[in-house]
Amino acid sequence: MPRRFLVFLAVGAYLIFRLPAITGLPIFVDESTYLHWADLVRRDPARNAFVSMIDPKPPLHVWLLALVLGLGRNPLVSGRLLSVAAGALALPMFIGLAGRLQRTASGRSPPSSGGSPRASATEWCAAALFVTSPYLAFSQRMALVESLFLLEEIAIAGLSVAVADAFREPGTTGRRRWNLWILLGLALGAAFLTRQNISYVLLGLPV
């Protein structure tokens, strides 16, 4: 089966598992805190942009919450849908990372850009694990920082492997290598703006 079809199928299953009864769980204390901070940022960005630092918590998640609060009447639904969206973006990256790691471990070259390569068993397992994991199913339905941070972690891991492959493959241009380094730096910066105390460990991935 083409990998593209697997991605569409996995994202569809992911949304089926995550969206129903999005407000079924009662609001958590942390959710109410983040939503309150986001409301302050939305009302007065200049004064409250770094209000989360009083806890202290890095501000990126609160900034994104502030952007989506005005999209619906219920701020809790808007905040939880942000986490669902972050997970939906992370899922294709996770599938791609699993496939890339398998090819790297087996010594195979990456697929050519033409056509749609077939999905491997490893990629199928990665998709199934991501969609059915109880922990992910819980955290990606809450207006918490974990879903966004997972997206950044997967992006950092995938870009780190891509950078390593770019230096290993002789045909890779210097411009592509620089582009990958820039994207990796942006992903690391976003992670530090999301959960700084844990992000230091991620600095070892490119090494």
mmCIF file of C-alpha atoms in Angstrom:
data_model
loop_
_atom_site.group_PDB
_atom_site.id
_atom_site.type_symbol
_atom_site.label_atom_id
_atom_site.label_comp_id
_atom_site.label_asym_id
_atom_site.label_seq_id
_atom_site.Cartn_x
_atom_site.Cartn_y
_atom_site.Cartn_z
ATOM 1 C CA MET A 1 0.000 0.000 0.000
ATOM 2 C CA PRO A 2 1.379 3.479 -0.834
ATOM 3 C CA ARG A 3 2.772 5.400 2.128
ATOM 4 C CA ARG A 4 0.597 8.387 1.250
ATOM 5 C CA PHE A 5 -2.531 6.261 1.666
ATOM 6 C CA LEU A 6 -1.262 5.005 5.026
ATOM 7 C CA VAL A 7 -0.837 8.598 6.214
ATOM 8 C CA PHE A 8 -4.386 9.552 5.176
ATOM 9 C CA LEU A 9 -5.788 6.392 6.758
ATOM 10 C CA ALA A 10 -3.857 6.907 9.988
ATOM 11 C CA VAL A 11 -4.853 10.571 10.325
ATOM 12 C CA GLY A 12 -8.492 9.650 9.705
ATOM 13 C CA ALA A 13 -8.366 6.954 12.390
ATOM 14 C CA TYR A 14 -6.575 9.374 14.703
ATOM 15 C CA LEU A 15 -9.362 11.953 14.364
ATOM 16 C CA ILE A 16 -11.998 9.268 14.967
ATOM 17 C CA PHE A 17 -10.244 8.322 18.215
ATOM 18 C CA ARG A 18 -9.593 11.895 19.398
ATOM 19 C CA LEU A 19 -12.511 14.131 18.393
ATOM 20 C CA PRO A 20 -15.676 12.436 19.774
ATOM 21 C CA ALA A 21 -16.765 13.744 23.199
ATOM 22 C CA ILE A 22 -13.856 16.182 23.294
ATOM 23 C CA THR A 23 -15.375 17.768 26.418
ATOM 24 C CA GLY A 24 -16.244 14.448 28.042
ATOM 25 C CA LEU A 25 -13.455 14.751 30.591
ATOM 26 C CA PRO A 26 -13.809 17.516 33.198
ATOM 27 C CA ILE A 27 -11.429 20.445 32.957
ATOM 28 C CA PHE A 28 -8.085 19.953 34.702
ATOM 29 C CA VAL A 29 -6.503 22.546 36.980
ATOM 30 C CA ASP A 30 -3.569 22.945 34.572
ATOM 31 C CA GLU A 31 -5.961 23.427 31.666
ATOM 32 C CA SER A 32 -7.797 26.220 33.465
ATOM 33 C CA THR A 33 -4.485 27.889 34.310
ATOM 34 C CA TYR A 34 -3.220 27.763 30.724
ATOM 35 C CA LEU A 35 -6.542 29.020 29.364
ATOM 36 C CA HIS A 36 -6.571 31.886 31.865
ATOM 37 C CA TRP A 37 -3.060 32.908 30.850
ATOM 38 C CA ALA A 38 -4.023 32.657 27.183
ATOM 39 C CA ASP A 39 -7.035 34.890 27.792
ATOM 40 C CA LEU A 40 -4.788 37.479 29.456
ATOM 41 C CA VAL A 41 -2.397 37.369 26.495
ATOM 42 C CA ARG A 42 -5.276 37.707 24.061
ATOM 43 C CA ARG A 43 -6.709 40.731 25.880
ATOM 44 C CA ASP A 44 -3.403 42.590 26.311
ATOM 45 C CA PRO A 45 -0.509 40.957 24.410
ATOM 46 C CA ALA A 46 2.012 43.709 25.143
ATOM 47 C CA ARG A 47 1.574 43.495 28.904
ATOM 48 C CA ASN A 48 0.868 39.789 29.368
ATOM 49 C CA ALA A 49 2.956 38.084 26.676
ATOM 50 C CA PHE A 50 5.170 36.424 29.291
ATOM 51 C CA VAL A 51 2.594 35.978 32.045
ATOM 52 C CA SER A 52 3.262 32.218 32.105
ATOM 53 C CA MET A 53 6.809 32.878 33.348
ATOM 54 C CA ILE A 54 5.438 33.558 36.831
ATOM 55 C CA ASP A 55 5.007 29.771 37.300
ATOM 56 C CA PRO A 56 7.533 29.581 35.467
ATOM 57 C CA LYS A 57 6.401 28.060 32.169
ATOM 58 C CA PRO A 58 7.778 28.929 28.703
ATOM 59 C CA PRO A 59 5.228 30.943 26.714
ATOM 60 C CA LEU A 60 4.849 29.251 23.302
ATOM 61 C CA HIS A 61 1.929 26.996 24.232
ATOM 62 C CA VAL A 62 0.103 29.900 25.868
ATOM 63 C CA TRP A 63 0.687 32.076 22.787
ATOM 64 C CA LEU A 64 -0.830 29.431 20.536
ATOM 65 C CA LEU A 65 -3.768 29.037 22.897
ATOM 66 C CA ALA A 66 -4.310 32.796 22.757
ATOM 67 C CA LEU A 67 -4.477 32.602 18.965
ATOM 68 C CA VAL A 68 -7.180 29.917 18.933
ATOM 69 C CA LEU A 69 -9.343 31.115 21.815
ATOM 70 C CA GLY A 70 -11.293 33.445 19.567
ATOM 71 C CA LEU A 71 -12.166 30.708 17.066
ATOM 72 C CA GLY A 72 -15.042 29.318 19.115
ATOM 73 C CA ARG A 73 -17.418 30.113 21.940
ATOM 74 C CA ASN A 74 -15.989 27.538 24.338
ATOM 75 C CA PRO A 75 -12.320 28.207 25.214
ATOM 76 C CA LEU A 76 -11.910 24.654 26.533
ATOM 77 C CA VAL A 77 -12.940 23.189 23.173
ATOM 78 C CA SER A 78 -10.590 25.561 21.338
ATOM 79 C CA GLY A 79 -7.684 24.624 23.606
ATOM 80 C CA ARG A 80 -8.294 20.900 23.286
ATOM 81 C CA LEU A 81 -8.663 21.139 19.505
ATOM 82 C CA LEU A 82 -5.218 22.772 19.419
ATOM 83 C CA SER A 83 -3.804 19.637 21.050
ATOM 84 C CA VAL A 84 -5.673 17.432 18.576
ATOM 85 C CA ALA A 85 -4.240 19.473 15.690
ATOM 86 C CA ALA A 86 -0.703 19.173 17.082
ATOM 87 C CA GLY A 87 -1.125 15.405 17.258
ATOM 88 C CA ALA A 88 -2.469 15.267 13.705
ATOM 89 C CA LEU A 89 0.685 17.054 12.517
ATOM 90 C CA ALA A 90 2.920 14.794 14.595
ATOM 91 C CA LEU A 91 1.460 11.545 13.234
ATOM 92 C CA PRO A 92 2.809 11.803 9.631
ATOM 93 C CA MET A 93 6.175 12.884 11.047
ATOM 94 C CA PHE A 94 6.220 9.847 13.331
ATOM 95 C CA ILE A 95 5.441 7.516 10.438
ATOM 96 C CA GLY A 96 8.167 9.141 8.341
ATOM 97 C CA LEU A 97 10.661 8.921 11.207
ATOM 98 C CA ALA A 98 9.952 5.209 11.684
ATOM 99 C CA GLY A 99 10.488 4.539 7.988
ATOM 100 C CA ARG A 100 13.679 6.586 7.863
ATOM 101 C CA LEU A 101 15.142 4.837 10.895
ATOM 102 C CA GLN A 102 14.340 1.454 9.366
ATOM 103 C CA ARG A 103 16.052 2.388 6.094
ATOM 104 C CA THR A 104 19.062 3.793 7.936
ATOM 105 C CA ALA A 105 19.400 0.662 10.075
ATOM 106 C CA SER A 106 19.174 -1.606 7.034
ATOM 107 C CA GLY A 107 21.563 0.533 4.988
ATOM 108 C CA ARG A 108 19.027 1.268 2.259
ATOM 109 C CA SER A 109 18.983 4.589 0.428
ATOM 110 C CA PRO A 110 15.950 6.891 0.781
ATOM 111 C CA PRO A 111 13.219 6.483 -1.850
ATOM 112 C CA SER A 112 13.287 8.653 -4.947
ATOM 113 C CA SER A 113 10.961 11.643 -5.198
ATOM 114 C CA GLY A 114 9.003 10.152 -8.103
ATOM 115 C CA GLY A 115 5.887 8.137 -7.338
ATOM 116 C CA SER A 116 4.568 7.110 -3.961
ATOM 117 C CA PRO A 117 6.689 4.470 -2.146
ATOM 118 C CA ARG A 118 5.023 1.547 -0.435
ATOM 119 C CA ALA A 119 4.512 1.681 3.305
ATOM 120 C CA SER A 120 6.631 -0.759 5.281
ATOM 121 C CA ALA A 121 5.508 -2.924 8.184
ATOM 122 C CA THR A 122 7.472 -0.659 10.520
ATOM 123 C CA GLU A 123 5.497 2.364 9.349
ATOM 124 C CA TRP A 124 2.215 0.492 9.808
ATOM 125 C CA CYS A 125 3.217 -0.439 13.358
ATOM 126 C CA ALA A 126 4.264 3.149 14.092
ATOM 127 C CA ALA A 127 0.905 4.459 12.887
ATOM 128 C CA ALA A 128 -1.035 1.887 14.922
ATOM 129 C CA LEU A 129 1.011 2.615 18.056
ATOM 130 C CA PHE A 130 0.486 6.369 17.735
ATOM 131 C CA VAL A 131 -3.265 6.134 17.136
ATOM 132 C CA THR A 132 -4.064 3.554 19.839
ATOM 133 C CA SER A 133 -1.651 4.582 22.617
ATOM 134 C CA PRO A 134 -3.757 5.293 25.747
ATOM 135 C CA TYR A 135 -1.353 7.968 26.971
ATOM 136 C CA LEU A 136 -1.382 9.820 23.653
ATOM 137 C CA ALA A 137 -5.154 9.427 23.358
ATOM 138 C CA PHE A 138 -5.473 11.139 26.738
ATOM 139 C CA SER A 139 -2.891 13.914 26.412
ATOM 140 C CA GLN A 140 -3.904 14.857 22.869
ATOM 141 C CA ARG A 141 -7.495 15.485 24.005
ATOM 142 C CA MET A 142 -6.520 17.936 26.748
ATOM 143 C CA ALA A 143 -5.534 21.609 26.533
ATOM 144 C CA LEU A 144 -2.097 20.773 27.916
ATOM 145 C CA VAL A 145 1.428 21.315 26.661
ATOM 146 C CA GLU A 146 2.287 17.629 26.104
ATOM 147 C CA SER A 147 0.792 17.306 22.616
ATOM 148 C CA LEU A 148 2.670 20.343 21.294
ATOM 149 C CA PHE A 149 5.909 19.204 22.905
ATOM 150 C CA LEU A 150 5.561 15.727 21.394
ATOM 151 C CA LEU A 151 5.207 17.327 17.955
ATOM 152 C CA GLU A 152 8.439 19.236 18.536
ATOM 153 C CA GLU A 153 10.255 16.151 19.847
ATOM 154 C CA ILE A 154 9.324 14.112 16.779
ATOM 155 C CA ALA A 155 10.344 16.980 14.490
ATOM 156 C CA ILE A 156 13.727 17.243 16.226
ATOM 157 C CA ALA A 157 14.314 13.489 16.018
ATOM 158 C CA GLY A 158 13.318 13.352 12.348
ATOM 159 C CA LEU A 159 15.434 16.362 11.390
ATOM 160 C CA SER A 160 18.412 14.981 13.335
ATOM 161 C CA VAL A 161 18.256 11.745 11.337
ATOM 162 C CA ALA A 162 17.767 13.736 8.119
ATOM 163 C CA VAL A 163 20.868 15.818 8.874
ATOM 164 C CA ALA A 164 22.900 12.660 9.529
ATOM 165 C CA ASP A 165 21.675 11.116 6.272
ATOM 166 C CA ALA A 166 22.447 14.340 4.376
ATOM 167 C CA PHE A 167 26.090 14.185 5.453
ATOM 168 C CA ARG A 168 26.267 10.465 4.733
ATOM 169 C CA GLU A 169 24.852 10.692 1.205
ATOM 170 C CA PRO A 170 27.409 12.065 -1.279
ATOM 171 C CA GLY A 171 24.835 13.596 -3.624
ATOM 172 C CA THR A 172 23.334 15.960 -1.029
ATOM 173 C CA THR A 173 23.932 19.638 -1.789
ATOM 174 C CA GLY A 174 25.329 22.053 0.742
ATOM 175 C CA ARG A 175 22.179 24.161 0.515
ATOM 176 C CA ARG A 176 19.994 21.235 1.550
ATOM 177 C CA ARG A 177 22.267 20.552 4.505
ATOM 178 C CA TRP A 178 22.014 24.171 5.625
ATOM 179 C CA ASN A 179 18.230 24.108 5.237
ATOM 180 C CA LEU A 180 18.027 21.018 7.433
ATOM 181 C CA TRP A 181 20.259 22.618 10.067
ATOM 182 C CA ILE A 182 18.086 25.749 10.087
ATOM 183 C CA LEU A 183 14.890 23.720 10.461
ATOM 184 C CA LEU A 184 16.489 21.698 13.251
ATOM 185 C CA GLY A 185 17.491 24.901 15.037
ATOM 186 C CA LEU A 186 13.956 26.261 14.742
ATOM 187 C CA ALA A 187 12.507 23.028 16.130
ATOM 188 C CA LEU A 188 14.927 23.103 19.066
ATOM 189 C CA GLY A 189 14.059 26.746 19.723
ATOM 190 C CA ALA A 190 10.347 25.938 19.710
ATOM 191 C CA ALA A 191 10.941 23.085 22.166
ATOM 192 C CA PHE A 192 12.798 25.403 24.544
ATOM 193 C CA LEU A 193 9.874 27.836 24.342
ATOM 194 C CA THR A 194 7.503 25.002 25.240
ATOM 195 C CA ARG A 195 9.180 22.947 27.992
ATOM 196 C CA GLN A 196 12.608 24.302 28.765
ATOM 197 C CA ASN A 197 13.491 22.058 31.714
ATOM 198 C CA ILE A 198 13.171 18.895 29.582
ATOM 199 C CA SER A 199 14.436 20.316 26.291
ATOM 200 C CA TYR A 200 18.104 20.175 27.309
ATOM 201 C CA VAL A 201 18.064 16.421 26.701
ATOM 202 C CA LEU A 202 17.008 17.044 23.081
ATOM 203 C CA LEU A 203 20.280 18.849 22.367
ATOM 204 C CA GLY A 204 21.984 15.450 22.302
ATOM 205 C CA LEU A 205 19.879 14.145 19.410
ATOM 206 C CA PRO A 206 21.786 15.915 16.597
ATOM 207 C CA VAL A 207 25.034 14.548 18.046
#
